Each structure stands twice: as structure tokens, then as C-alpha cells.
Coordinates of C-alpha atoms in Angstrom, one line a residue:
Chain A
M1 CA 2.3 -34.5 -8.4
S2 CA 3.7 -34.9 -4.6
S3 CA 5.9 -32.3 -4.4
E4 CA 4.5 -29.2 -2.9
L5 CA 4.0 -26.4 -5.1
E6 CA 5.4 -23.5 -3.8
A7 CA 3.4 -19.7 -4.6
V8 CA 5.1 -17.3 -6.0
I9 CA 3.5 -13.9 -5.6
G10 CA 4.4 -10.3 -7.0
L11 CA 2.1 -7.2 -7.1
E12 CA 1.7 -4.2 -8.4
I13 CA 0.4 -1.8 -6.8
H14 CA -1.1 1.5 -8.3
V15 CA -1.0 4.7 -6.0
Q16 CA -3.0 8.2 -6.6
L17 CA -0.9 11.0 -6.1
S18 CA -2.9 13.4 -3.7
T19 CA -1.8 16.6 -5.8
R20 CA -4.4 19.7 -6.4
T21 CA -4.4 18.4 -10.5
K22 CA -4.0 16.7 -13.1
M23 CA -0.4 14.8 -14.4
F24 CA -0.3 16.6 -17.2
C25 CA -3.0 19.4 -16.4
G26 CA -4.2 22.1 -14.6
C27 CA -7.6 20.2 -14.2
E28 CA -8.3 19.7 -10.6
L29 CA -8.5 16.0 -9.1
S30 CA -11.7 15.4 -7.5
F31 CA -13.6 12.2 -5.9
G32 CA -17.0 12.0 -6.0
D33 CA -18.0 15.2 -8.0
E34 CA -20.5 15.0 -10.6
P35 CA -19.0 13.6 -14.0
N36 CA -17.3 15.1 -16.5
V37 CA -17.1 18.3 -14.3
H38 CA -12.7 18.6 -14.6
T39 CA -11.7 18.1 -17.9
C40 CA -10.3 20.8 -20.6
P41 CA -9.1 19.6 -24.2
V42 CA -5.7 18.2 -22.8
C43 CA -7.2 15.6 -20.9
L44 CA -9.9 15.1 -23.1
A45 CA -6.7 14.5 -25.9
H46 CA -8.4 17.4 -28.0
P47 CA -6.1 18.1 -30.5
G48 CA -3.2 19.9 -30.7
V49 CA -2.6 19.9 -27.1
L50 CA 0.6 19.4 -25.1
P51 CA 1.1 17.7 -21.8
V52 CA 3.2 19.7 -18.9
P53 CA 4.4 17.0 -15.6
N54 CA 3.0 18.2 -12.4
E55 CA 6.1 19.1 -10.3
E56 CA 4.6 18.1 -7.3
A57 CA 3.6 14.6 -8.8
I58 CA 7.3 14.3 -9.6
R59 CA 8.2 15.6 -6.0
Y60 CA 5.4 12.9 -4.4
A61 CA 7.1 10.3 -6.7
L62 CA 10.6 10.9 -6.0
K63 CA 9.2 10.2 -2.2
I64 CA 8.0 7.1 -2.9
G65 CA 11.0 5.8 -4.9
M66 CA 13.3 7.3 -1.9
A67 CA 10.8 5.7 0.9
L68 CA 10.9 2.2 -1.3
E69 CA 14.9 2.4 -1.6
C70 CA 15.0 2.5 -5.1
E71 CA 17.6 4.4 -7.2
I72 CA 16.3 7.7 -8.7
A73 CA 17.1 7.7 -12.8
P74 CA 19.2 10.6 -12.9
R75 CA 17.2 11.2 -16.5
S76 CA 13.8 9.3 -16.9
I77 CA 11.8 9.2 -19.9
F78 CA 8.2 9.1 -20.4
H79 CA 6.8 6.8 -23.3
R80 CA 3.1 6.3 -24.9
K81 CA 1.9 3.0 -24.4
N82 CA -0.8 2.6 -26.9
Y83 CA -4.2 1.1 -26.6
F84 CA -8.1 1.5 -28.0
Y85 CA -10.0 1.7 -25.2
P86 CA -13.0 4.3 -24.4
D87 CA -11.3 5.1 -20.8
N88 CA -8.1 6.8 -22.9
P89 CA -9.1 9.2 -25.3
K90 CA -5.7 9.7 -26.3
A91 CA -5.5 5.6 -27.0
Y92 CA -2.3 5.9 -25.4
Q93 CA -1.4 6.3 -22.1
I94 CA 1.3 8.1 -20.8
S95 CA 3.6 5.9 -18.9
Q96 CA 7.3 5.0 -18.4
Y97 CA 9.0 1.7 -20.1
D98 CA 12.4 1.1 -20.0
I99 CA 13.8 4.0 -18.2
P100 CA 11.3 4.2 -14.9
L101 CA 11.9 7.5 -12.3
A102 CA 12.7 4.5 -9.9
V103 CA 14.4 0.8 -10.1
D104 CA 15.8 -1.6 -7.8
G105 CA 14.4 -0.9 -4.5
R106 CA 13.4 -2.6 -1.5
L107 CA 10.4 -3.0 1.4
G108 CA 10.8 -5.0 4.1
D109 CA 11.8 -8.4 2.6
I110 CA 10.5 -8.0 -0.5
R111 CA 12.5 -6.5 -3.4
I112 CA 11.3 -3.5 -5.5
H113 CA 11.3 -4.3 -9.0
R114 CA 10.4 -1.0 -10.3
A115 CA 8.2 2.3 -9.3
H116 CA 7.0 4.8 -12.2
L117 CA 4.8 7.7 -12.8
E118 CA 2.0 7.5 -15.7
E119 CA -1.5 8.9 -15.6
D120 CA -4.6 7.4 -14.5
A121 CA -7.7 6.1 -17.0
A122 CA -11.0 7.6 -16.6
K123 CA -14.0 5.9 -15.1
M124 CA -16.1 3.8 -17.3
I125 CA -19.8 2.9 -16.5
H126 CA -21.1 0.4 -17.5
V127 CA -24.4 0.6 -18.4
G128 CA -27.6 -2.0 -18.1
D129 CA -25.4 -4.1 -15.9
S130 CA -24.9 -5.1 -12.0
G131 CA -21.9 -4.1 -12.4
R132 CA -20.1 -6.4 -13.7
I133 CA -17.7 -6.1 -16.8
H134 CA -19.3 -8.5 -19.1
G135 CA -22.7 -8.3 -21.4
S136 CA -22.8 -4.3 -21.4
G137 CA -24.8 -2.6 -24.6
A138 CA -23.3 0.7 -24.0
S139 CA -20.8 2.6 -21.2
L140 CA -21.1 6.3 -19.7
V141 CA -17.4 7.7 -19.5
D142 CA -16.6 10.3 -16.8
F143 CA -13.4 12.3 -17.5
N144 CA -12.9 13.6 -14.0
R145 CA -10.6 10.6 -13.3
G146 CA -8.1 10.4 -16.3
G147 CA -4.9 12.0 -16.3
T148 CA -4.4 11.7 -12.3
P149 CA -1.2 11.0 -11.1
L150 CA 0.0 7.3 -10.5
V151 CA 3.1 5.5 -9.4
E152 CA 3.0 2.4 -9.7
V153 CA 5.1 -0.1 -7.9
V154 CA 6.1 -3.3 -9.0
T155 CA 7.7 -6.2 -6.6
E156 CA 9.9 -8.6 -7.3
P157 CA 8.2 -12.3 -7.3
D158 CA 9.0 -12.7 -3.8
L159 CA 5.9 -13.1 -1.5
R160 CA 5.3 -17.0 -0.8
S161 CA 1.5 -17.4 0.5
A162 CA -1.5 -14.7 0.0
A163 CA -1.1 -13.8 3.6
E164 CA 2.1 -12.7 3.3
A165 CA 1.0 -10.6 0.2
A166 CA -1.9 -9.3 2.1
E167 CA 1.0 -8.4 5.1
W168 CA 3.4 -6.6 2.5
A169 CA 0.7 -4.7 0.9
R170 CA -0.2 -3.3 4.3
L171 CA 3.2 -2.3 5.3
L172 CA 3.0 -0.7 1.6
R173 CA 0.0 1.3 2.3
E174 CA 1.1 2.6 5.8
T175 CA 4.3 3.7 4.2
V176 CA 3.2 5.3 1.0
R177 CA 0.7 6.9 3.8
Q178 CA 3.3 8.4 6.3
L179 CA 4.7 9.9 2.7
D180 CA 1.5 12.1 2.7
V181 CA 1.2 11.8 -0.9
S182 CA -1.9 9.9 -1.1
D183 CA -5.3 9.1 0.5
V184 CA -4.3 5.5 0.1
N185 CA -8.2 4.3 0.3
M186 CA -8.9 0.8 -1.4
E187 CA -12.3 1.3 -1.6
E188 CA -11.6 4.9 -3.1
G189 CA -9.4 3.4 -5.4
S190 CA -6.6 5.7 -4.5
L191 CA -4.5 2.3 -3.9
R192 CA -5.2 0.0 -6.0
V193 CA -3.7 -3.5 -5.9
D194 CA -3.2 -6.2 -8.9
A195 CA -1.5 -9.7 -7.9
N196 CA 0.8 -11.6 -10.4
V197 CA 0.2 -15.5 -9.1
S198 CA 2.2 -18.8 -10.4
V199 CA 2.7 -21.6 -8.2
R200 CA 6.2 -23.5 -8.7
P201 CA 8.0 -27.1 -7.3
S202 CA 9.3 -26.2 -4.2
G203 CA 13.1 -25.6 -4.6
S204 CA 12.5 -24.6 -8.0
E205 CA 13.8 -21.5 -9.2
E206 CA 11.9 -21.4 -12.5
L207 CA 9.0 -19.2 -12.2
G208 CA 5.4 -21.2 -13.5
T209 CA 3.1 -19.4 -15.7
K210 CA 1.4 -16.4 -14.1
T211 CA -1.5 -15.0 -13.8
E212 CA -3.1 -12.0 -13.4
L213 CA -5.5 -10.6 -10.5
K214 CA -7.2 -7.7 -10.9
N215 CA -10.2 -5.7 -8.7
M216 CA -9.1 -6.5 -5.1
N217 CA -9.9 -3.2 -3.2
S218 CA -9.3 -4.7 0.0
F219 CA -6.3 -6.4 1.7
R220 CA -9.1 -8.9 2.7
F221 CA -10.2 -10.0 -1.2
L222 CA -6.3 -9.4 -1.8
E223 CA -5.7 -12.2 0.0
R224 CA -8.8 -14.2 -0.3
G225 CA -8.5 -13.9 -4.3
V226 CA -5.3 -15.0 -4.3
E227 CA -5.6 -17.8 -2.2
A228 CA -8.4 -18.8 -4.5
E229 CA -6.4 -18.2 -7.7
L230 CA -3.0 -20.6 -5.9
Q231 CA -5.9 -23.4 -5.2
R232 CA -7.2 -23.4 -8.5
Q233 CA -3.7 -23.7 -10.0
R234 CA -2.8 -26.2 -7.6
E235 CA -6.0 -28.3 -8.4
L236 CA -5.1 -27.4 -12.2
I237 CA -1.2 -29.0 -12.2
E238 CA -1.7 -31.6 -9.6
A239 CA -4.6 -33.1 -12.0
G240 CA -2.1 -32.5 -14.9
G241 CA -3.2 -29.4 -16.6
T242 CA -1.1 -26.5 -17.3
V243 CA -1.7 -22.8 -16.6
E244 CA -2.9 -20.1 -19.4
Q245 CA -1.5 -16.8 -18.7
E246 CA -4.5 -14.7 -18.5
T247 CA -6.2 -11.7 -16.6
L248 CA -8.7 -13.1 -13.7
H249 CA -11.1 -10.9 -12.5
F250 CA -12.0 -11.7 -8.6
D251 CA -16.0 -11.5 -7.5
P252 CA -15.4 -11.5 -3.5
S253 CA -19.1 -11.5 -3.0
D254 CA -19.0 -15.5 -4.2
G255 CA -15.1 -15.9 -4.4
T256 CA -14.9 -17.1 -8.0
L257 CA -12.9 -16.3 -10.6
T258 CA -13.6 -14.7 -14.3
S259 CA -11.2 -14.9 -16.7
L260 CA -11.4 -11.3 -18.4
R261 CA -10.7 -13.1 -22.1
S262 CA -8.7 -9.6 -23.3
K263 CA -7.4 -10.2 -26.7
E264 CA -4.0 -11.0 -26.8
E265 CA -3.3 -7.9 -29.1
A266 CA -4.6 -6.3 -25.9
H267 CA -0.9 -6.5 -24.5
D268 CA 0.7 -4.9 -27.7
Y269 CA 1.5 -1.9 -26.5
R270 CA 3.9 -0.4 -29.2
Y271 CA 5.6 1.6 -26.5
F272 CA 8.1 4.6 -28.1
P273 CA 9.2 7.8 -26.0
E274 CA 6.7 10.2 -25.9
P275 CA 7.6 12.9 -28.3
D276 CA 5.5 15.9 -26.6
L277 CA 7.6 15.6 -23.2
V278 CA 11.4 16.2 -22.5
P279 CA 13.4 13.9 -20.3
L280 CA 12.9 14.0 -16.4
A281 CA 16.1 14.9 -14.6
P282 CA 15.5 15.1 -10.7
T283 CA 18.4 18.3 -9.8
E284 CA 20.1 18.0 -6.6
E285 CA 17.9 20.2 -5.3
M286 CA 15.0 17.8 -6.1
L287 CA 16.3 14.7 -4.7
R288 CA 17.5 16.9 -1.4
E289 CA 14.1 18.1 -1.0
A290 CA 12.6 15.1 -1.3
R291 CA 15.4 12.8 1.3
E292 CA 14.8 15.8 4.0
S293 CA 10.9 16.0 3.6
L294 CA 11.0 11.8 4.3
P295 CA 10.0 10.6 7.8
E296 CA 10.6 7.8 9.7
L297 CA 8.7 5.4 8.0
P298 CA 7.4 2.1 9.6
A299 CA 10.3 0.1 8.7
A300 CA 13.0 2.2 10.1
R301 CA 10.5 2.8 13.4
I302 CA 10.2 -1.0 14.0
E303 CA 14.1 -1.4 13.6
R304 CA 15.0 1.5 16.2
Y305 CA 12.0 0.0 18.4
E306 CA 13.9 -3.4 18.7
E307 CA 17.4 -2.0 18.7
Q308 CA 17.0 1.1 20.7
M309 CA 14.3 0.6 22.9
G310 CA 14.6 -3.2 23.5
L311 CA 11.3 -4.2 22.3
E312 CA 10.5 -7.8 20.7
A313 CA 10.1 -7.9 16.9
E314 CA 6.3 -8.1 17.5
P315 CA 5.2 -5.8 19.8
A316 CA 7.6 -3.4 17.8
K317 CA 5.8 -4.1 14.6
F318 CA 2.6 -3.6 16.4
L319 CA 3.5 0.0 17.5
A320 CA 5.2 1.1 14.6
S321 CA 2.3 0.4 12.0
D322 CA 0.5 3.7 13.0
P323 CA 2.3 6.8 13.4
G324 CA -0.5 7.9 15.7
L325 CA 0.2 4.8 18.4
G326 CA 4.1 5.2 17.6
G327 CA 3.6 8.5 18.4
Y328 CA 1.8 7.6 21.8
F329 CA 4.1 4.7 22.6
E330 CA 6.8 6.8 22.8
E331 CA 5.1 9.5 24.5
A332 CA 4.0 7.3 27.5
C333 CA 7.7 6.6 27.4
R334 CA 9.2 9.6 27.7
V335 CA 6.6 11.2 30.5
A336 CA 7.5 7.8 32.3
G337 CA 11.3 8.8 32.3
A338 CA 11.7 5.6 29.8
E339 CA 13.7 7.2 27.3
V340 CA 16.5 6.4 28.6
G341 CA 16.6 2.7 26.9
P342 CA 17.1 -0.6 28.6
G343 CA 19.0 -0.5 31.6
G344 CA 19.2 2.9 31.7
G345 CA 16.8 3.3 35.3
G346 CA 13.3 4.2 34.8
V347 CA 10.6 2.4 33.2
E348 CA 11.7 0.5 30.8
P349 CA 10.0 1.1 27.4
R350 CA 9.2 -2.9 26.9
V351 CA 7.0 -2.5 29.9
V352 CA 5.0 0.8 28.8
A353 CA 4.7 -1.6 25.3
N354 CA 3.1 -4.2 27.4
W355 CA 0.9 -2.3 28.6
I356 CA -0.2 -0.7 25.4
T357 CA -0.3 -3.8 23.6
G358 CA -1.9 -5.8 26.2
D359 CA -4.2 -4.5 28.6
L360 CA -5.0 -1.6 26.6
T361 CA -5.1 -3.1 23.6
A362 CA -7.6 -5.7 25.2
T363 CA -9.8 -3.1 26.8
L364 CA -10.0 -0.9 24.2
R365 CA -10.8 -3.6 21.7
Q366 CA -13.9 -4.7 24.2
R367 CA -15.7 -1.1 23.6
G368 CA -15.7 -1.8 20.0
D369 CA -14.6 1.3 18.0
E370 CA -11.7 1.7 16.4
E371 CA -8.7 3.7 18.2
D372 CA -7.5 7.1 17.3
F373 CA -4.4 6.7 19.0
A374 CA -3.6 11.0 17.3
D375 CA -7.2 11.6 20.0
P376 CA -6.5 8.6 22.3
T377 CA -9.1 7.7 25.0
V378 CA -6.7 7.3 27.7
S379 CA -3.4 10.0 27.2
A380 CA -0.4 8.9 27.2
E381 CA 0.4 11.0 30.4
D382 CA -2.5 9.1 32.6
L383 CA -1.1 6.1 30.6
A384 CA 2.8 6.9 31.7
A385 CA 1.4 7.8 35.3
L386 CA -0.6 4.3 35.7
V387 CA 2.8 1.9 33.9
L388 CA 4.8 4.7 37.1
M389 CA 2.7 4.0 40.0
V390 CA 2.8 0.0 39.0
T391 CA 6.4 0.0 38.4
E392 CA 6.9 2.1 41.9
K393 CA 4.9 -0.7 43.8
K394 CA 2.8 2.0 44.7
I395 CA -0.5 0.0 43.2
S396 CA -0.3 -3.8 42.2
H397 CA -0.1 -5.4 38.5
G398 CA -3.7 -6.2 39.1
S399 CA -5.3 -2.9 40.6
G400 CA -3.2 -1.6 37.9
K401 CA -5.7 -3.2 35.4
A402 CA -8.5 -2.2 37.2
V403 CA -7.4 1.6 37.3
L404 CA -7.0 1.2 33.2
A405 CA -10.3 -0.6 32.9
A406 CA -11.5 2.8 34.6
L407 CA -9.7 5.3 32.6
V408 CA -11.0 3.8 29.6
V409 CA -14.7 3.8 30.8
E410 CA -15.0 7.2 32.2
G411 CA -11.3 9.0 32.0
G412 CA -9.8 10.8 35.0
D413 CA -6.7 10.9 36.9
P414 CA -5.4 7.5 37.8
A415 CA -4.3 9.0 40.6
A416 CA -7.5 9.9 41.9
I417 CA -9.1 6.3 40.9
V418 CA -6.6 4.3 43.2
E419 CA -7.5 6.9 46.3
R420 CA -11.1 6.9 45.4
E421 CA -10.8 2.7 45.2
G422 CA -8.8 2.4 47.8
L423 CA -6.0 0.4 45.7
A424 CA -3.1 2.0 47.0
Q425 CA -0.7 -0.6 47.6
I426 CA -0.7 -1.3 52.0
S427 CA 3.0 0.3 52.1
D428 CA 2.8 -0.5 55.9
A429 CA 5.2 -3.2 56.6
G430 CA 4.2 -3.7 59.8
E431 CA 0.7 -3.9 58.3
L432 CA 1.7 -6.3 55.6
E433 CA 3.7 -8.8 57.7
S434 CA 0.7 -9.2 60.2
I435 CA -1.8 -10.2 57.4
V436 CA 0.9 -12.7 56.1
A437 CA 1.4 -14.0 59.2
A438 CA -2.3 -14.6 59.7
A439 CA -2.7 -16.4 56.4
V440 CA 0.6 -18.9 57.5
E441 CA -1.4 -19.9 60.3
A442 CA -4.7 -20.2 58.4
N443 CA -2.9 -22.8 55.9
P444 CA -0.7 -25.1 58.3
E445 CA -0.5 -27.6 55.1
A446 CA 0.7 -25.3 52.7
A447 CA 3.5 -24.2 55.2
E448 CA 4.1 -27.4 55.9
Q449 CA 5.2 -28.1 52.6
I450 CA 7.0 -24.8 51.7
K451 CA 9.7 -25.7 55.1
A452 CA 10.1 -29.3 53.4
G453 CA 11.0 -27.6 50.4
N454 CA 7.7 -27.3 48.0
Q455 CA 7.8 -24.0 46.5
K456 CA 4.9 -24.1 44.5
A457 CA 3.1 -24.6 47.8
I458 CA 3.6 -20.8 48.8
G459 CA 0.6 -19.9 46.2
A460 CA -2.1 -20.8 48.6
I461 CA -0.3 -18.4 50.9
V462 CA -0.3 -15.8 48.4
G463 CA -3.9 -16.1 47.4
A464 CA -5.2 -15.9 50.9
V465 CA -3.3 -12.6 51.6
M466 CA -4.5 -10.9 48.2
K467 CA -7.9 -11.9 49.1
E468 CA -7.2 -10.3 52.3
T469 CA -5.8 -7.1 51.1
K470 CA -7.8 -7.4 48.0
G471 CA -5.1 -7.4 45.8
R472 CA -3.4 -4.8 47.2
A473 CA -0.2 -6.2 47.9
D474 CA 3.1 -6.5 46.1
G475 CA 3.1 -10.0 45.1
G476 CA 6.9 -10.3 45.2
E477 CA 7.1 -8.4 48.7
V478 CA 4.1 -11.0 49.8
N479 CA 6.7 -14.2 48.4
R480 CA 9.4 -12.5 50.3
L481 CA 7.7 -12.3 53.6
I482 CA 6.2 -15.5 53.7
L483 CA 9.7 -17.4 53.1
E484 CA 10.9 -15.2 55.9
Q485 CA 8.5 -16.0 58.4
L486 CA 8.7 -19.8 57.8
G487 CA 12.2 -19.5 58.7
D488 CA 14.6 -19.3 55.9
Chain B
M1 CA 10.4 -6.4 -44.9
I2 CA 6.8 -6.2 -43.3
D3 CA 4.0 -8.8 -44.7
R4 CA 0.3 -8.7 -44.8
E5 CA -0.1 -10.0 -41.4
Q6 CA 1.9 -7.7 -39.9
V7 CA 0.3 -4.9 -41.5
L8 CA -3.1 -6.5 -40.7
H9 CA -2.1 -6.9 -37.1
V10 CA -0.9 -3.4 -36.4
A11 CA -4.3 -2.4 -38.5
R12 CA -6.3 -4.1 -36.3
L13 CA -4.3 -2.1 -33.2
A14 CA -5.0 0.8 -34.6
R15 CA -8.7 0.2 -35.6
L16 CA -8.2 0.7 -39.1
R17 CA -10.0 -1.1 -42.1
L18 CA -7.9 -1.4 -44.8
S19 CA -8.5 -2.6 -48.5
D20 CA -6.6 -5.2 -49.7
E21 CA -5.3 -2.4 -52.4
D22 CA -4.5 -0.6 -48.9
V23 CA -2.8 -3.5 -47.5
E24 CA -0.6 -4.5 -50.3
R25 CA 0.4 -0.9 -50.9
M26 CA 1.3 -0.3 -46.8
A27 CA 3.4 -3.3 -46.6
G28 CA 5.6 -2.1 -49.4
E29 CA 5.8 1.7 -47.5
L30 CA 6.5 0.4 -44.4
S31 CA 8.7 -2.1 -45.9
G32 CA 10.2 1.0 -47.1
V33 CA 10.4 3.5 -43.7
L34 CA 12.2 0.2 -41.9
A35 CA 15.2 0.0 -44.6
H36 CA 15.6 3.5 -44.1
V37 CA 16.1 3.2 -39.8
D38 CA 18.5 0.1 -41.4
R39 CA 20.4 2.7 -43.2
I40 CA 20.5 4.9 -40.0
G41 CA 21.9 2.1 -38.0
E42 CA 24.9 1.7 -40.5
L43 CA 26.1 4.7 -39.3
D44 CA 28.6 4.5 -36.5
L45 CA 27.5 6.2 -33.5
D46 CA 29.8 4.9 -30.7
G47 CA 30.4 7.3 -28.2
V48 CA 27.0 9.3 -29.3
E49 CA 24.5 9.4 -26.3
P50 CA 20.7 8.5 -27.7
T51 CA 18.4 10.7 -27.0
T52 CA 14.6 10.6 -27.3
H53 CA 13.8 14.0 -27.9
V54 CA 15.4 16.5 -30.7
V55 CA 15.0 20.0 -28.4
S56 CA 17.7 19.5 -25.8
L57 CA 15.4 20.7 -23.1
E58 CA 15.2 18.6 -19.3
N59 CA 12.5 19.4 -16.6
V60 CA 9.6 21.2 -18.4
L61 CA 7.2 21.0 -15.6
R62 CA 4.6 23.1 -14.0
P63 CA 3.6 24.0 -10.8
D64 CA 0.4 22.2 -9.0
E65 CA -2.0 25.4 -9.4
P66 CA -5.6 24.5 -10.5
R67 CA -6.4 25.9 -13.8
P68 CA -10.3 26.2 -14.3
S69 CA -11.2 23.5 -16.3
W70 CA -13.8 23.9 -19.7
P71 CA -17.4 23.6 -19.2
K72 CA -18.5 20.3 -19.4
E73 CA -21.9 21.5 -22.0
A74 CA -19.1 22.5 -23.8
M75 CA -16.7 19.7 -24.0
L76 CA -20.2 17.2 -24.5
D77 CA -21.4 19.2 -27.2
R78 CA -18.5 17.9 -29.6
A79 CA -18.8 14.6 -28.5
P80 CA -20.7 12.3 -30.9
D81 CA -23.1 10.8 -28.3
P82 CA -23.5 12.3 -24.8
A83 CA -26.1 10.8 -22.6
D84 CA -26.6 11.8 -18.5
G85 CA -23.8 14.0 -18.4
A86 CA -21.2 11.8 -19.8
F87 CA -19.5 10.4 -22.9
R88 CA -21.7 7.2 -23.9
V89 CA -19.8 5.1 -25.8
P90 CA -20.1 1.4 -27.4
S91 CA -19.8 -1.5 -24.8
P92 CA -15.8 -2.0 -25.0
Q93 CA -16.4 -5.3 -24.7
A94 CA -18.6 -5.8 -27.8
D95 CA -16.1 -4.2 -30.0
A96 CA -13.3 -6.8 -28.1
Q97 CA -15.6 -9.9 -29.5

């Protein structure tokens, strides 16, 4: 087959909500406790018990729905999703079906199909094997997790590569994290991502047969798993085969995909309205409260950095990726008098952004540790002071970098470091003029070329001045003086 | 009409083992239930809001306040095969084969 096969990927993300108690009973949520200490007749499905929804979970779900710009259903309904499996003692999961809490949203460029509330299953420990699901004789069930509130977010199949899927999933995690409704920890399973993967000829509008990839507990594994599956499907189709709908388990240790071969009957869920629960009709007050509690989210922050602060797309995205970092950037701008925006006088936000995304990040990265910008190595005030000194030409850009490196390593006051290291820019016009004059004299060849109109030759003389001043001269001023002395 | 195959399918999903006699009887009874629903479907219900519940309540919720869980032993004692502080079950994979 000669035509390119385009990737079509949709994600299903399960977000465990960080409420204090379970979705339908008052058992406390926990992670890592001894098995089966957080159970009761409701979450163990004893006869005659009644589920009662956790209002905080509803609030969290509304926040997620709103953050994803979804329409909130005026009346949503809980359904029973019937299936037999030991992780689910009722033999059904309470979920939502045809009238979910939230529909038709968007995050970045990706459309959200729906977001609904449901309950998590218990944790199965498979005995007598090494973590693989196949081939075990007995299993132990730990119901601590059973009944944890979940929001399942389903995207439209709008993602076009494994890398895009992973990047978008990161944006979703960051968004949910900033809502403060979940720990969003993939390793601990409080954020779980499944991917629906298919390919189709480029330009086609039809969807190919999809497979569902499970068990990707990091963004890296998500990207690798989807990439492996895309490659498998492309090779299969190019060899004349067809993709079969199935659920696949990605093993990150060796990159293999294993079919879980669930019986086709397992997907016959026979949904029906949960008779134990009445409809959920968010009141005006619930909606207003959720709306008012939304913080500024990464997508909105990126837009603000670009449109109001004049940043390019890449630095805007980088700085908005983490609220600590974004706050740090904004604080540094404020201290440096840059909040007035581009062209408004003072330091431009773009310049502060350059220092953070460039030199500061590079220096911190060399050091190795992950930087926590809520408790930064170099305070926003010190960074702002440094940027101001460079902008006001009190020190050269090169000296600024040296001061920043010193701040990262030993901290301290930027002005004191400048003083101690003798980095203050030569501000005495006479002194700089005589150094420039000496450099011009020492480079007669370059001087002749400049006079003849070859501007590039100026580099040799500028270099000589910088060497003499140990970088303490302002490059622009040196240029101006050289041209002046050569008789312009 | 519910035929034999459909009864067996539903029985399988519900993990029920039915005798041939049961299957015949269930096919008849389930068909009767559906016929009854079909009759209800003949009613003119234009303009009647669909409901999913017999009581007209909404938003029956509880505050997010922990209540004591039950003693682990008390819960495990009711299980057929407790082991290692957990509920031991036959491997679900073996069941699915």
C-alpha cells in the first residue's frame, strides 16, 4: 500500500478524585494501607445497602467538566454497568451512560467527548506469578480502592501521533492537578490513561478498526505503547492484513503488546438506570461555586502570556506548564517593573522570560535536581534585580550570566556578587573611550576594513575591548565608540 | 421473542447454569415480559417527560465526611475463602477461558 497511513488516537483518562471518602459510602480513601481496612457493607455490596453519592465528588467532577469547557447536563443519570469480575462485588459498576455529567468540551486543540462520574474497582493481587495477568491460579482482592470516586474523561479521536497524545495527556494532567481535585499520580494509579488507536489512509474521513491499549502508567510508556501499536497496525495493513478489535496490554519492560483476549461477551454491559440513585441535577449554586473555584488553567495562562505579555508560543507554553514556574515568572516581572507589558517601559516580560527559559533553566538543569519554583533556588526578587542590572546596562549580558551561575551555586545578593567579582560595567565614558582607542590602534588591519565599509571586521576590535575589560563593557556602546573613532 | 440462544447468552453473562427445561421456561417468560413492555410502548406518551426513577427526588447527596469502616475480620469472616487479609478468589482468567 503506497498511501500514508495516518494515526487516529483517542484517549480515555480515569482520574481518581482526592475526596476524603468513597463515592457512595463513608469509608476513607487511602493509598498503601494494609488491605481491606477501608470497607463496609456498602462498598462490599452486602444485601440491602444503599449507595449515597459524595457531594464533594460531584463538585470535583463539575470543576473538571467546566475546566474542559464541557456542557454540564442539567440532569444526569447513574447507570449500572453489568459485568462479572472479582474486583467488583456488586457485579456491576455504578457509572453514567447516555446522560453523563459533562459533554462536548475542549482542551487545547482536542475535543472532549464526555466526562462522567463512576466508582473505581478493587485492586486484584494475582498470586503465583510475577505481575502478569495471565496464568495465575488464584487472586487476592483488596477492596480499599473499591468505590473510589472516578471521573472518566473521553476525548474525540483527534490526536494524530503518539507524541501528541503524550503531550496532550500531560496538559490534561496539569490542568486537573491545578484544579486540586486529584493527586494525578500515574504510578500510584490516580491518573490512568488508556488509548484507542487506529490508522487510516491519509485524507480519509472514515475511522479504521481500533484497538484499546491499557496499562500505560507513565507518559513515556503511553508514547512508546501507542507508537508500538501504530507500527504494528501499519505493518499489518501494509502486508495486506486487517486490524482486529481487541484490548492490548503494553509491557514497557520489553515493549511488547499482549492481547488480553477478553471474551466478546465481556463488553455486553446491559446498562440500565441505577434504581438506587436519583438523578443528579446540579443547582445554580453548585454550578456557580464550581465556576468560581476554577483557577486560571494552563491553556488560559498560555494565551495570556502570549497576548498580554507579548511572549512567543514556546516560552509561554513552558512558563505556563507549572503554576509554580508561572508564578515565579510573573513575580519576577512584577519586581522588575515589567508587568506593564511590552512597550510600556521598564523591562519587557519577554526579556525576563528569556532569562528564565534560557540561562536559568540551563544552569539549574546542569545541577541535575528537579527545580521547585514554589521554593526556588534563585528568588524571583534576585532574578529581577539581575535582569534589571543587565537591562539598565550596569553589567553586561555576559557578566549577568556569570552572576546567575553564582546565584544558583551559592545564592546571595546579585549586587554584592557584581561588586565582589568586579563585574560592574565600565560606566566612565573616558575610560572606555581610551580602551577602545587602544584596541583600534592595535588592530590597524580591521580598522582599515571597517573604514572601507566592511562592518564584519568590527568583531576583532570589539573582541579586543571585551578581553581588556573582562566583559565589563556594553557591546552596543563599544560598537558605537569604534565607529565614532573611525570617523563616521 | 426471546429464543434459546439469547437465554443462554444472558445466562452466561449472569454466570447462571440452566437446565434445558429452565432454558425453555425462561425463553417463554422473558418473551412474555417483552410483550408486556411492547404493550406499554403502544401508549401515547407524547409530551410526557421520561423518568428513570419512581420517586421524584433529585440530588440526594451526603457530605464528604468519613465514617468508620467495618472491622476487617468481621468482613473477611463472611467471605468463603479469606487468605492473607484479603478475599481470595479463583483466578478470573481461568474463569474466562
